[in-house]
Every structure is written in structure tokens, then in C-alpha cells.
Amino acid sequence: MAVLEIKDLHVSVEGTEILSGVNLSMEEGKVHAVMGPNGSGKSTLAKVLAGDENYEVTSGQILYKGQDLLEMAPEERAREGFFLGFQYPVEIPGVSNTYFLKAALNAVRKHQGLQEVDAMEFLELIKERAKTVKLDDSLLQRPVNEGFSGGEKKRNEIFQMAVLEPELCVLDETDSGLDIDALSAVADGVNLMRDGKRSFMVITHYQRLLNYIVPDEVHVLVNGRIVKSGDKHLAEELEASGYAAFDESAA
Amino acid sequence: MAAIAETRSDYRQEFEADSARRAGWLAPLQQRGIEAFESQGFPTRRQEAWRKVDLTPITQHHYPRVAEPGRVSSALTDKLGAFPGHRVVFVDGIYAPELSDLGSLPKGLTVGSLAEYADGAPERLTEVMGERVDIDAQPFIALNTGLFRDGAFVHVARGALVEQPVVIVHVATEAAQGHAVYPRTVTHVEAGAEARVIEQFVSPDEIEGLVVPVSEVHAGQDAIVDYHRLQEEGAAMRHIGGVHASAEGNAGCRVYSLASGAALSRVDYYADLEGEGVDLQLKGLYLTEGRQFSDQHTYVNHRVAHGTSSQVFRGILQGRSETTFDGLIRVFEGAEKTSAEQQNRNLLLDKMALSHSNPRLEIFNNDVVCTHGSTVGELDETALFYLRSRGVSQAEGKSLLTVAFANEVLENMRDERVSNYIRDRILDRLPGGENMRSSA
Ligand SMILES: Nc1ncnc2c1ncn2[C@@H]1O[C@H](COP(=O)(O)OP(=O)(O)O)[C@@H](O)[C@H]1O
Ligand SMILES: [Mg+2]
């Protein structure tokens, strides 16, 4: 079954078209990589999937688990199992990481008809999940992302994903700015969660991450369109040849 | 002019009518108070410190002082129990023993009403009371000084450690409709002692009266004082108050303020660092909604060297409300090695709300570090989207961010009951914050 179907998606920001007819279909349990040069619209796609109202969908359709995603509020998408790991995670002074995550987890659980998580259970859960992504325990009580290094912020995104256990995870350049240790910690976090049912869209600039998270399909996004799709070897080709060839064909 | 002259004499007449029953030791102070008020009159908008305030509802007609305390409604009686502690309650300005709970005061703590000292007051009261408040600079402080009839006296003896807070509640009742109340509080924490005081102002929503309180807080050498002021009167009340904190060498003095009640709420906070090594914190939160007007002024005086002060004020504005923060740091000649900071931030939750911020520095000395900053802004949409993208509802996300905004004032409070209480009052005004309540 398709977990995500994007059909002829056109998106504008402040009157400028950024995505010009994106088509993409993901089967449940698969890992798709979306690659492309800077400014090609990768984050725009991710933000639209998450429901950011700064991005205007001018035409097209997105089905998530068969439902019209564009009709759902951002929080409904999350409660239905959608997750975006942000390229630039937001700092929220005054709100502790733990508190935030508990509010999020309870919102998801409530939606699923489950009871609120018990305080002790929750603490154990987050401790255990922090370990899987090698996130320093001391960051749990700190305000969300405040004063975190770039790598800590990215790990924190993966940590949140590990706690919330979503069904479709979109990771927007989670690898950029990470050293090799952080990169493998992030990749381990993702790989641990691959269970044949959970789906991932890994957005990246480089092929590097895909050595750790091996994709089922690779898409190349250039100038707001998917110009080529293929298997994992496409990523290697791109690494060798760059995006220049596609840029011309798209122009 | 004639109208103003008449208004003044109304207040003087009240003062004179009291003469017979006034305690002898208070007579000179109260005399000075009414004289100071008479010579100044009510402020006008031509005066810088009153530029933004519309005082006409107060100055147009006379608010006679409440003659007989009214009955306290059951809703307000419930409020009295908000904080466990040594509780002293004043109804319409008069001590109410039946509502107070001064059962088992620990050694070293005195809590009582000023009226008890009809025949004379001990030195530990007289040496503090009225000594520092500036009746010549602020007419309402002068008016209170001339017309208060009763008040609270809190004394902590040298070296005593008082664990439970002293809770002073000022209730205005139906009797305050169209009338004035003049609450007065004197807190004297002697050298090396430690105490917490919570002073709370409440009234029913529909009562339109005038509350003019003055609170004096003095921390002796090395003393530690946490003073909390919770101004939560009903929506129609007019509240014009003064707080005067003073601290001797190495004392730690923290003044926390919530101003959330009344149609008009004006508070002037004075703080004097009188000895070296004082650490003074002045932290305030004002919450306004509807057409509330809130006006907070601070005057932090570094009179001697090696003082540290920190002022943090935050405003959360809703509806068509309007606020002013006017904060002064004054560093006197000779007050070297002063470190003073002042920060005012305002969060506008509605488009029609309006906030003014006016930081001021008067520094007569080179060897100091002073910082100040002020901002007015809206909720961070990016942060709100981040929260929502994790499943938190829009309403809960707004509540979460709003409480987070207030946290800088709340998080270092030593009494969690007070910070939790204030957090809950913020949540009272926001939908979607049910899960965040201290009881949840
Ligand atoms: N919020 C925004 N406001 C204005 N322009 C934007 C915004 N987001 C993206 N853009 C523009 O859209 C284009 C694609 O950006 P983005 O989706 O971030 O690309 P990528 O993630 O592939 O680097 C860029 O030209 C960028 O400047
Ligand atoms: Mg991007």
C-alpha cells in the first residue's frame, strides 16, 4: 500500500513558484532518498508535507495513508504518524525538552485512544531512547534546542522521532553538519526503527548518509521537479557526476 | 482649579476627622503624609511619570475611605486559602482576626495589625515605618500615609529563620464600591534573618473602588527576604500602589510581582541598596486583557559600592489592553563596582494590545556595569509550528509558549507554590492549557 502519494504538486512562496509539479509515490516500509542541489525545493517539499502555512499549495494533491493530507492541520498529521525532522530545528527558550516531548507524546496517544503516559514510564522511555541516538542525558531537561550544538540539535530530532514512533518520517538534511560519529549515531537511530512497516523519506545533499541508511529508491529534485528516479546506485552516480547535467535538462 | 482645591480638601477633611482616634506615635507621620499630598495634588499627564495614565476616573470625584468593612463573599474566602502560611487578613483596610490564622507563630516572628499599637509602637516598627518612602515624589504614597487606618506589621528577629511564608491578604468588598481603601504593610527582617512574605490583593469583579496600598520591606544586614506581591483585584477596581524595598549590607532581597487585576493598575517599586554587597532582584509579570491598563514603574537606587541588582519585567497582553513599563537604574556617586541589569519584554497575544517600554539609566560613576533592554513582540510562529508538527494543538502550543515566556520571571522563585500559582493564573486566561496546570 502507498503510504504517500504526491501528485503534480505546485507550491509557491510569496508568489514565487518553488515546486513545479512534483510526483512521488512511496510504498509502506520503504526508504526513499530525495537528493538535489541547494535551493531546489527539498525543504519546501518537507515543510508542505508537515503543514507549514507559509507555503501555498497552488495545485496538486497529497495522499497520506489514503487521506487528503492537505486538509489536515499540522498537529493532526503528527498524531496520524507523520514526522518531520527539521533541517533547522527551532530553539524554544523556557520549554524543557522533556516537557515538550511529553505533551507531544500524550497528544499522539490520546489521538490513538491510549491513556496518558505515566510519569515514571515516560522517564524510562526517554532515557532508553536517548541512549539509542547517543543523546546526552543532560540535554533532556534543557530548553528545547536552546544552546545545543548543530549536531545535538539533529540528534534531538532523531531522539524525538524515536520517542514518538511515527509511521512516516521525513528527515530534512539531518546529516548536514554532522561529523562521522554523529552521522553514524543518527543512522543507527534510523536503522533501528526500520521494521518493514515504517517509511522514511531521507532528504540529503550528499550521498554520504546513504552509505549508512540504504535507500530503496532515490529521487533527484532539481528546480522544483523530480527529474530522475532510480535505485541506490543513482545516488552514487550523482556523487560522481554532480547535478549540473540535470540542471540543464530542467532549464 | 476650584474643583481640584475642593477635591483636596475632601481628603484633608477625612484626615482631620480621624484626628481623635489616631495613635500618638503615628500622628506626625500621617500629618506629613496629608501635607505632602495636599501640596502636590493628584498627578497630571504633564508629569513624565504619569504621561500614559488616565487618572480622571479617580480625580473627578472623591472616593471616601470605606467606613465599615463589608462582608467577604465565599468566592473570596476561598482565595484566602491559596497559600498555607501565617495568614493575616485585612478587609477594606481593617484587620479581620476571624479570617486570619496566626496560631502558632515561630520564635522570632511577629505578625500583627498596626491598630494593636494604639498606645505606642516598639522601636523595631518605628525605626522602619515611613522612614524611606518618598511621600514628596509620589502623591498616592503620600495619600496612603495620611489616611491609612490599619495595616500589617511583620517582624523577624535577628538571625531567625521563618520557614512558612507570612501571607497578607487585602480584601476589598462591596463596601469599597465608590470608596477608597489604604492598605499599609511594614515588613522588617532583621540582620541575618530569613523570611518570605506573600502579599495579595483581591476584590469582587464588579466593584469599582480605589485601592491605594503602600508596602515597606526592609532587609537588615545579611538578611534574606523574598517578598511576593500579587495584585489580582476584580476587573473594575483601580489600584495605585507603592512598594519600597531597602536592604543593608550583603542582604539578599527579592521582590516578585504579579499584576493581573484591576481596570487600572499602577505600581511604583522603589529599591534602595543601602549597604555594600546587596543582591537585589525585582521581577515582575503583568497580565492584561480586555481594556485593562497596567503601569509599572521601578526606581532602583545603587547608593553604595558593590551592589548587584537585576530587574526582569515581562508583560503578557491580550485584547485591547495597554501597558507601560518605566524602569530606572540610578547609580550614585561613589557606588563603584555596581552591577545592574534591567530587562523588559512584552508579548502581544492580540493585535490591538499596546505596550510601551521606557528604560532609563542615571549613572554618576564610571566603574559600573549596567545593561538594559526592552522588546515588544508576538508569539514566535516558527516555534508554534514546531510544536504543532509534533502533535501539540495550536491552543496548547500557544499556552506553552506563553508560559515559557513568563518562565524567566518564575523559574528562580524559591517558593514553588507561588510560581505554580502564577503559572495557573496565566493559564486561566488561555484556552488549551489544562494539561499544564500545577494540579494536572
Ligand atoms: N519561507 C520562504 N520564503 C521565501 N523563499 C523561500 C522560503 N523557503 C524557501 N524559499 C525559496 O525557495 C527555494 C527553495 O528553497 P528550499 O526548499 O529551502 O531548498 P533546499 O531545501 O532544496 O535547499 C529557494 O530559492 C528559497 O530561497
Ligand atoms: Mg533545505
Coordinates of C-alpha atoms in Angstrom, one line a residue, chain A residues 42-149:
Chain A
K42 CA 13.7 19.9 -0.9
S43 CA 12.9 21.7 2.3
T44 CA 9.9 23.3 0.7
L45 CA 8.6 19.8 0.0
A46 CA 9.2 18.8 3.6
K47 CA 7.5 21.8 5.0
V48 CA 4.5 21.4 2.8
L49 CA 4.2 17.8 4.0
A50 CA 4.3 19.0 7.6
G51 CA 1.7 21.7 7.0
D52 CA 3.7 24.9 7.2
E53 CA 1.2 27.6 6.1
N54 CA 4.0 29.9 4.7
Y55 CA 4.0 27.6 1.7
E56 CA 1.0 27.9 -0.6
V57 CA -0.1 24.8 -2.5
T58 CA -1.5 26.2 -5.7
S59 CA -2.4 22.8 -7.3
G60 CA -1.9 19.1 -6.9
Q61 CA -2.7 16.6 -4.3
I62 CA -1.1 14.7 -1.4
L63 CA -2.5 11.5 -0.1
Y64 CA -1.1 10.2 3.2
K65 CA -2.3 6.7 4.0
G66 CA -5.1 7.4 1.5
Q67 CA -6.2 10.6 3.3
D68 CA -6.1 14.1 1.9
L69 CA -3.0 15.4 3.8
L70 CA -3.5 19.0 2.8
E71 CA -6.9 19.1 4.6
M72 CA -5.2 18.2 7.9
A73 CA -3.8 20.6 10.5
P74 CA -0.1 20.2 11.3
E75 CA -0.9 18.6 14.7
E76 CA -3.4 16.2 13.1
R77 CA -0.7 15.0 10.7
A78 CA 1.7 14.4 13.6
R79 CA -1.0 12.5 15.5
E80 CA -1.6 10.4 12.4
G81 CA 2.0 9.3 12.5
F82 CA 3.7 11.9 10.3
F83 CA 7.1 13.2 11.4
L84 CA 9.4 15.9 10.0
G85 CA 13.0 16.1 11.3
F86 CA 13.7 19.7 10.6
Q87 CA 16.7 21.0 8.7
Y88 CA 16.9 23.8 11.2
P89 CA 15.3 22.7 14.5
V90 CA 13.8 25.6 16.4
E91 CA 15.0 26.8 19.8
I92 CA 12.3 27.2 22.3
P93 CA 13.5 29.0 25.4
G94 CA 11.6 28.3 28.6
V95 CA 10.1 24.9 27.5
S96 CA 12.1 21.9 28.6
N97 CA 12.8 19.2 26.1
T98 CA 11.1 16.6 28.4
Y99 CA 8.0 18.6 28.9
F100 CA 7.6 19.3 25.3
L101 CA 8.1 15.7 24.3
K102 CA 5.6 14.5 27.0
A103 CA 3.0 17.0 25.7
A104 CA 3.6 15.7 22.1
L105 CA 3.6 12.0 23.1
N106 CA 0.4 12.4 25.1
A107 CA -1.3 14.2 22.2
V108 CA -0.4 11.3 19.9
R109 CA -1.5 8.7 22.5
K110 CA -4.8 10.5 23.1
H111 CA -5.5 10.5 19.4
Q112 CA -4.8 6.8 19.3
G113 CA -7.3 6.3 22.2
L114 CA -4.5 5.4 24.6
Q115 CA -4.1 6.6 28.2
E116 CA -1.6 9.4 29.0
V117 CA 1.8 8.0 29.7
D118 CA 2.7 7.5 33.3
A119 CA 5.5 9.8 34.6
M120 CA 7.8 7.0 35.6
E121 CA 7.3 5.1 32.4
F122 CA 7.9 8.2 30.4
L123 CA 11.2 8.9 32.1
E124 CA 12.4 5.4 31.4
L125 CA 11.3 5.6 27.8
I126 CA 13.1 8.8 27.1
K127 CA 16.3 7.6 28.9
E128 CA 16.3 4.5 26.8
R129 CA 15.6 6.3 23.5
A130 CA 18.2 9.0 24.3
K131 CA 20.7 6.1 24.5
T132 CA 19.9 4.7 21.1
V133 CA 20.8 8.0 19.5
K134 CA 23.6 8.8 21.9
L135 CA 21.9 12.0 23.1
D136 CA 23.5 13.3 26.3
D137 CA 21.0 12.8 29.2
S138 CA 21.7 16.3 30.4
L139 CA 20.0 17.7 27.3
L140 CA 16.7 16.3 28.3
Q141 CA 16.0 18.9 31.0
R142 CA 17.3 21.8 28.9
P143 CA 15.0 24.1 27.0
V144 CA 14.2 22.7 23.6
N145 CA 17.3 23.0 21.4
E146 CA 18.5 26.1 23.2
G147 CA 22.2 26.4 23.2
F148 CA 22.5 22.9 21.5
S149 CA 25.3 22.5 19.0

